[in-house]
Coordinates of C-alpha atoms in Angstrom, one line a residue:
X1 CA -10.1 127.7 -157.4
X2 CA -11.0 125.8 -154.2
X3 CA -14.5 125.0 -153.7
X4 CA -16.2 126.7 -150.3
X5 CA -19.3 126.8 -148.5
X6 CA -22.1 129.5 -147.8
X7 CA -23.0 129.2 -144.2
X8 CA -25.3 131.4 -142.0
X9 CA -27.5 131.1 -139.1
X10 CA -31.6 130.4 -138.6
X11 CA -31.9 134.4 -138.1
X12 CA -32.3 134.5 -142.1
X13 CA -35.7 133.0 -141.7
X14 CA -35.9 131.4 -145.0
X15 CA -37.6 128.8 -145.8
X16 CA -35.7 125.1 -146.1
X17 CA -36.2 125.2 -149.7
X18 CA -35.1 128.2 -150.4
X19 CA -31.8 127.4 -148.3
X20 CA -31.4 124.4 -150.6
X21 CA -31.9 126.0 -153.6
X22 CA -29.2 128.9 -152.4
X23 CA -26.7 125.5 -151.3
X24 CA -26.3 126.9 -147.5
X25 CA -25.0 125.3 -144.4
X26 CA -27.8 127.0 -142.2
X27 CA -26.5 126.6 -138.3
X28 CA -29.5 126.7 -135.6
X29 CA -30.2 129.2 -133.0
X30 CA -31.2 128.0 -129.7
X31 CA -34.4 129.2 -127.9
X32 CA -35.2 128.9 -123.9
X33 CA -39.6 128.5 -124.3
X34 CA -40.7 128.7 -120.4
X35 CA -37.5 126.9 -119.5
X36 CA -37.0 124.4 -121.8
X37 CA -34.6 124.7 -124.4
X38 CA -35.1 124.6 -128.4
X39 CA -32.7 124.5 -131.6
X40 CA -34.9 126.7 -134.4
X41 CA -34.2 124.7 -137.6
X42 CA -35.6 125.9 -140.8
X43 CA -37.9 123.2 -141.0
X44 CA -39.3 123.9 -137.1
X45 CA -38.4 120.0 -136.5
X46 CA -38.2 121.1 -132.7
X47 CA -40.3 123.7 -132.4
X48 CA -43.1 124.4 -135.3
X49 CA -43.7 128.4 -136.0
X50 CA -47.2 128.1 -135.8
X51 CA -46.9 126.5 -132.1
X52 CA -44.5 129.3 -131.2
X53 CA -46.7 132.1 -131.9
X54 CA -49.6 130.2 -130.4
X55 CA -48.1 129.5 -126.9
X56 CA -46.2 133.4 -127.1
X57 CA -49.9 134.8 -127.9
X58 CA -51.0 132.5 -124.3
X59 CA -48.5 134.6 -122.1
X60 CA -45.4 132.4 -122.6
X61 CA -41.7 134.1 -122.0
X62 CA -39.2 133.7 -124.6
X63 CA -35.8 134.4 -124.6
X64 CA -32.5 133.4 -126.5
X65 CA -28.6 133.5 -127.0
X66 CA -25.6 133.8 -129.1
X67 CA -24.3 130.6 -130.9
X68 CA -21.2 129.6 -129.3
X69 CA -18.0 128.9 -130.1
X70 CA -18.0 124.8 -130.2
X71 CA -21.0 125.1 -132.2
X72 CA -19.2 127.3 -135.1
X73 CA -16.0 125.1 -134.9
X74 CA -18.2 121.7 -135.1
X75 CA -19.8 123.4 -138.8
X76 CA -16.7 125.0 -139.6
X77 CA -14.2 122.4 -139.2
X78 CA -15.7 119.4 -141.5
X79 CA -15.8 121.6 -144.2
X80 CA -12.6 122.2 -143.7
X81 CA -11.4 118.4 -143.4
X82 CA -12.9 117.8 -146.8
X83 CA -10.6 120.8 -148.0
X84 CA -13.3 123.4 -148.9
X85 CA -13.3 126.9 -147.7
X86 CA -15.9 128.7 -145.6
X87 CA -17.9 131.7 -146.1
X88 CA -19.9 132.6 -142.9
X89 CA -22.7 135.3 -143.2
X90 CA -24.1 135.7 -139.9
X91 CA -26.4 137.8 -138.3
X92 CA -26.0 141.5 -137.5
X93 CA -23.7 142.4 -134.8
X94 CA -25.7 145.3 -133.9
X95 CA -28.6 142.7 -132.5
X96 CA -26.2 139.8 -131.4
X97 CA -22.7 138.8 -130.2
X98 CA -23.0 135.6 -132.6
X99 CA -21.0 137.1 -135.2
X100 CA -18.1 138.1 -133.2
X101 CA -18.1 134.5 -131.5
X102 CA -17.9 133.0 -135.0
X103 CA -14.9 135.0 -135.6
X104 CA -13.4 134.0 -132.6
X105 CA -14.2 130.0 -134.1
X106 CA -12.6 131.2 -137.5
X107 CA -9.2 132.4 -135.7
X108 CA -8.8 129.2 -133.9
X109 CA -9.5 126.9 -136.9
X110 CA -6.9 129.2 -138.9
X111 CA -4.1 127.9 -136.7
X112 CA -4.9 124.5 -137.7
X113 CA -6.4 124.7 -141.1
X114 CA -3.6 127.4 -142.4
X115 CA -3.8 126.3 -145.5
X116 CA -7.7 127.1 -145.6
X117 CA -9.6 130.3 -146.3
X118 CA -12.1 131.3 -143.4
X119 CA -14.3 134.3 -143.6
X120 CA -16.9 135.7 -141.2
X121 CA -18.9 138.7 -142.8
X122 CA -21.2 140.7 -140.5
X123 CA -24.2 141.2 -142.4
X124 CA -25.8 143.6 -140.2
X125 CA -28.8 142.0 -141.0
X126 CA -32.2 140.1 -139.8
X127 CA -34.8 138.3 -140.1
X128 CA -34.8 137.9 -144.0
X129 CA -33.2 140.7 -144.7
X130 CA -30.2 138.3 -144.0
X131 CA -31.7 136.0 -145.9
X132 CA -32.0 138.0 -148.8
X133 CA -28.5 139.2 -148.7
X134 CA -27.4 135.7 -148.3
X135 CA -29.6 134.5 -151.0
X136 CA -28.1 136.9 -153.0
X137 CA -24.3 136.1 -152.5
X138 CA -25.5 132.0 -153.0
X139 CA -26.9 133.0 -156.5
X140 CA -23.4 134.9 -156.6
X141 CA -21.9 131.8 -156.1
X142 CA -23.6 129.9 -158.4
X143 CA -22.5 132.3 -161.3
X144 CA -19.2 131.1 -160.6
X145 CA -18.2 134.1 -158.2
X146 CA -15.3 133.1 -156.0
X147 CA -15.1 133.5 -152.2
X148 CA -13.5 136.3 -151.8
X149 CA -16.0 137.9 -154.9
X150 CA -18.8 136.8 -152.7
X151 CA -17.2 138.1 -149.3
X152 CA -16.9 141.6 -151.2
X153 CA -20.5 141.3 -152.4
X154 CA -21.6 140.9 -149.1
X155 CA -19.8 143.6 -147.6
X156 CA -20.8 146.0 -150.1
X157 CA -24.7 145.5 -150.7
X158 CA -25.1 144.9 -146.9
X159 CA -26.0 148.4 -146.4
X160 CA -28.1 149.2 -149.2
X161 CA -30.6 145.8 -148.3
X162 CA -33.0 147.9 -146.7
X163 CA -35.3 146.4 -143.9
X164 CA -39.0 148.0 -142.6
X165 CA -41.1 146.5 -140.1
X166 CA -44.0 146.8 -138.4
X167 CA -45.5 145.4 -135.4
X168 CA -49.2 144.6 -134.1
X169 CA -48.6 144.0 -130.0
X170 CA -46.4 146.6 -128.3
X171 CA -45.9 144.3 -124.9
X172 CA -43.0 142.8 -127.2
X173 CA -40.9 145.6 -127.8
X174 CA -41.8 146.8 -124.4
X175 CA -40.3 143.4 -122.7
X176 CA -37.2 144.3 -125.3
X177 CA -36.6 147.2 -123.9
X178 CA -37.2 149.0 -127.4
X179 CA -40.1 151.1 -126.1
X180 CA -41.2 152.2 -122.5
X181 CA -44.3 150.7 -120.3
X182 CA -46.0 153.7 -120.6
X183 CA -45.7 154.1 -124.5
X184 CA -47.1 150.7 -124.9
X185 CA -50.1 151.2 -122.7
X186 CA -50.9 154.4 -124.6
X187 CA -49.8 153.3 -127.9
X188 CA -52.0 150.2 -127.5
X189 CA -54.9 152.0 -126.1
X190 CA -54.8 154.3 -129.4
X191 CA -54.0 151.3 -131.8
X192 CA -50.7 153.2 -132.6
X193 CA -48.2 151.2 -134.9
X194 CA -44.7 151.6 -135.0
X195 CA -42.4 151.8 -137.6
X196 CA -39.1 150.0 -137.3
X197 CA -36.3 149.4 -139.2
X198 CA -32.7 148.3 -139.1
X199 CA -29.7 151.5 -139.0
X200 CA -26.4 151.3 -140.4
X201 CA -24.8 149.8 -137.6
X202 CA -27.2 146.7 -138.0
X203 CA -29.4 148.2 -135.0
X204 CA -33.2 147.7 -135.1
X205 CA -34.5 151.6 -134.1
X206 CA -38.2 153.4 -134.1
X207 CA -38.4 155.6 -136.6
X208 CA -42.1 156.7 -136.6
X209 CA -45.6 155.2 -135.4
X210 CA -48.8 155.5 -137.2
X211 CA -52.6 154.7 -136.6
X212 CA -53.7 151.5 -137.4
X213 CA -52.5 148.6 -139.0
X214 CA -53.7 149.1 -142.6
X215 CA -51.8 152.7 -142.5
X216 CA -48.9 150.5 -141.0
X217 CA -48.4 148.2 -143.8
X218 CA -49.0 150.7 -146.6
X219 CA -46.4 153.7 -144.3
X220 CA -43.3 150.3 -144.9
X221 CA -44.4 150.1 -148.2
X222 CA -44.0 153.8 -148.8
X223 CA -40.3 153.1 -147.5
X224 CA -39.9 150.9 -150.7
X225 CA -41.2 153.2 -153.3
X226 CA -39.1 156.0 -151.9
X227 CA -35.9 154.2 -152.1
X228 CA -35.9 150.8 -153.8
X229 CA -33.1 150.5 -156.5
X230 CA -34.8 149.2 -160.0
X231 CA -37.3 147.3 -158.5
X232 CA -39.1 145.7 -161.4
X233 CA -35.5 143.7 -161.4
X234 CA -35.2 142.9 -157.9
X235 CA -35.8 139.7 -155.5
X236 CA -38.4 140.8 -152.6
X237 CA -38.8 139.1 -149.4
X238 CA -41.3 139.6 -146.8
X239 CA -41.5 138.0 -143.1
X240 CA -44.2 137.5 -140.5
X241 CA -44.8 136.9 -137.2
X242 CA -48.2 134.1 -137.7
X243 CA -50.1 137.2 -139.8
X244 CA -49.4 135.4 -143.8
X245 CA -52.5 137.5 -144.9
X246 CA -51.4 140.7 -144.6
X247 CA -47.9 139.2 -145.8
X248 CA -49.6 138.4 -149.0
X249 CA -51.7 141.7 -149.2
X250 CA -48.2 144.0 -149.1
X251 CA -46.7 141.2 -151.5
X252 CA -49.5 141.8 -153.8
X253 CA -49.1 146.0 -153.3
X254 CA -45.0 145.4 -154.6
X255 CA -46.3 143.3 -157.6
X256 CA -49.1 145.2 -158.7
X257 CA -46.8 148.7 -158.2
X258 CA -43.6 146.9 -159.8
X259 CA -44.6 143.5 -161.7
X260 CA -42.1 142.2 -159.6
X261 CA -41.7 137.9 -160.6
X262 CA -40.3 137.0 -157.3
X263 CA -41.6 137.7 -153.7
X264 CA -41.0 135.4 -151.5
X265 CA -43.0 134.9 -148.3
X266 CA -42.0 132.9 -144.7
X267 CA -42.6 133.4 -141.4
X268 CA -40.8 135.1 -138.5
X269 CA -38.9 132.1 -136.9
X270 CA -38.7 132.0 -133.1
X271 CA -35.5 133.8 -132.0
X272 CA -36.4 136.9 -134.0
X273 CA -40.2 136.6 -132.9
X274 CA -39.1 136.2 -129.2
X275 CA -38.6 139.8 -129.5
X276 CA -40.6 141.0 -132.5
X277 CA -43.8 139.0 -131.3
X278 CA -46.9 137.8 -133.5
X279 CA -48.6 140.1 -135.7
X280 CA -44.8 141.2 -137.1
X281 CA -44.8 142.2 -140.4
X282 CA -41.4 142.6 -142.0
X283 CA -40.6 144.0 -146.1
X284 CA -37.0 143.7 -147.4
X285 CA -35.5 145.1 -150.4
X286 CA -32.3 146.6 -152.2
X287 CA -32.6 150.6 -151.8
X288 CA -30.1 153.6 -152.5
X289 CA -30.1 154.0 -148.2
X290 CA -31.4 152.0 -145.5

């Protein structure tokens, strides 16, 4: 069996280490910060979170794009040249054209490389739900899984890796387009919280509000008892968006309720939290539905 790789894109939001540990190819998104342009690495090397949130919480504009084709082809195409495979899990459709541009890469690599096996899967993922999905498949791959074993693991746990959010400043989701000008106003006015989480089709949709942030955090935790799939055995990760205390207070909710050895915690990297803003708290987990 040929040997391949596991790449995906920044959206996963893990952490460098964790990316090691899983063996991944992780390619950067790129960010436009008040006009200047950054690459979001893992490691924040051009832009640090922490900085982010803090210059977003001052009234900067953030905005950000696809990963284009030359980009995929200059990942893909060494791997190639050193006669490995790819596997490319990228991020949800449903949010983002980067997927279909990386299948775009993966035809046009195909004419050259024939003798090479080039998958794209959309994960209809984000954020680390992404990650978790692609942490999953890496530890997959470490079993000894082949590609095409790993491609079908993808595609078939993809819609059961369950993704609930909430958020603390409406102007985000308002600049998003996600909610109106007037329902932020009120909503902030009242200290509503939205629920959010991510559809079928990879979408990210409202799906209720609450009062309060306390009765935010516990309403996605709710989501988890409700649905999660034997949780004692599972791998939980949880996001943020520059708010790791209350990340650790619903982490410590899923281990008390479930005993649960692995929850892993990182932060909300900049092209998702150009969108989601700070204060974004995000839980992610294996459940019979999204």
């Amino acid at each position: 069996m040929r040997d391949y790789c596991l790449v995906t894109d920044s959206c996963c939001d893990l952490s460098p280490e964790l990316a090691e540990k899983a063996g991944l190819t992780v390619i950067p998104m790129s960010l436009n910060l008040e006009g200047k342009e950054y690459l979001n690495y893992l490691d924040g090397r051009e832009i640090a979170t922490k900085d982010f949130y803090d210059r977003l919480r001052s009234g900067a504009h953030a905005s950000t794009s696809a990963i284009n084709i030359d980009v995929f082809i200059n990942t893909f195409e060494p791997i190639l040249k050193d006669g490995k495979d790819v596997l490319y899990l990228g991020f949800s459709s449903g949010l983002s054209s980067t997927y279909h541009v990386s299948t775009m890469a993966a035809e046009e690599l195909a004419e050259k490389y024939p003798e090479n096996k080039i998958y794209c899967v959309d994960t209809l993922c984000a954020s680390m739900g992404e990650g978790l999905l692609v942490y999953l498949c890496a530890m997959e791959k470490q079993k000894g899984a082949s590609i095409e074993q790993v491609k079908e693991f993808a595609e078939n746990n993809r819609g059961n890796l369950c993704h609930w959010f909430t958020v603390d400043d409406l102007n985000h989701l308002k600049r998003g387009g996600r909610i109106s000008a007037a329902t932020a106003l009120v909503g902030s006015i009242l200290n509503i919280k939205p629920i959010l989480h991510v559809d079928d089709e990879g979408h990210l949709i409202n799906v209720g509000k609450v009062r309060g942030r306390k009765a935010s955090v516990a309403e996605i935790f709710n989501h988890m008892k409700n649905t999660a799939i034997n949780p004692k055995e599972q791998t939980v990760f949880i996001s943020h968006g520059d708010c790791e205390d209350d990340a650790k207070s619903l982490a410590d909710m899923v281990k008390k309720e479930y005993k649960i050895k692995e929850v892993y915690i990182n932060s909300i990297g900049p092209v998702i939290g150009a969108h989601s803003g700070p204060g974004t708290l995000a839980l992610f987990f294996l459940g019979t539905q999204r």
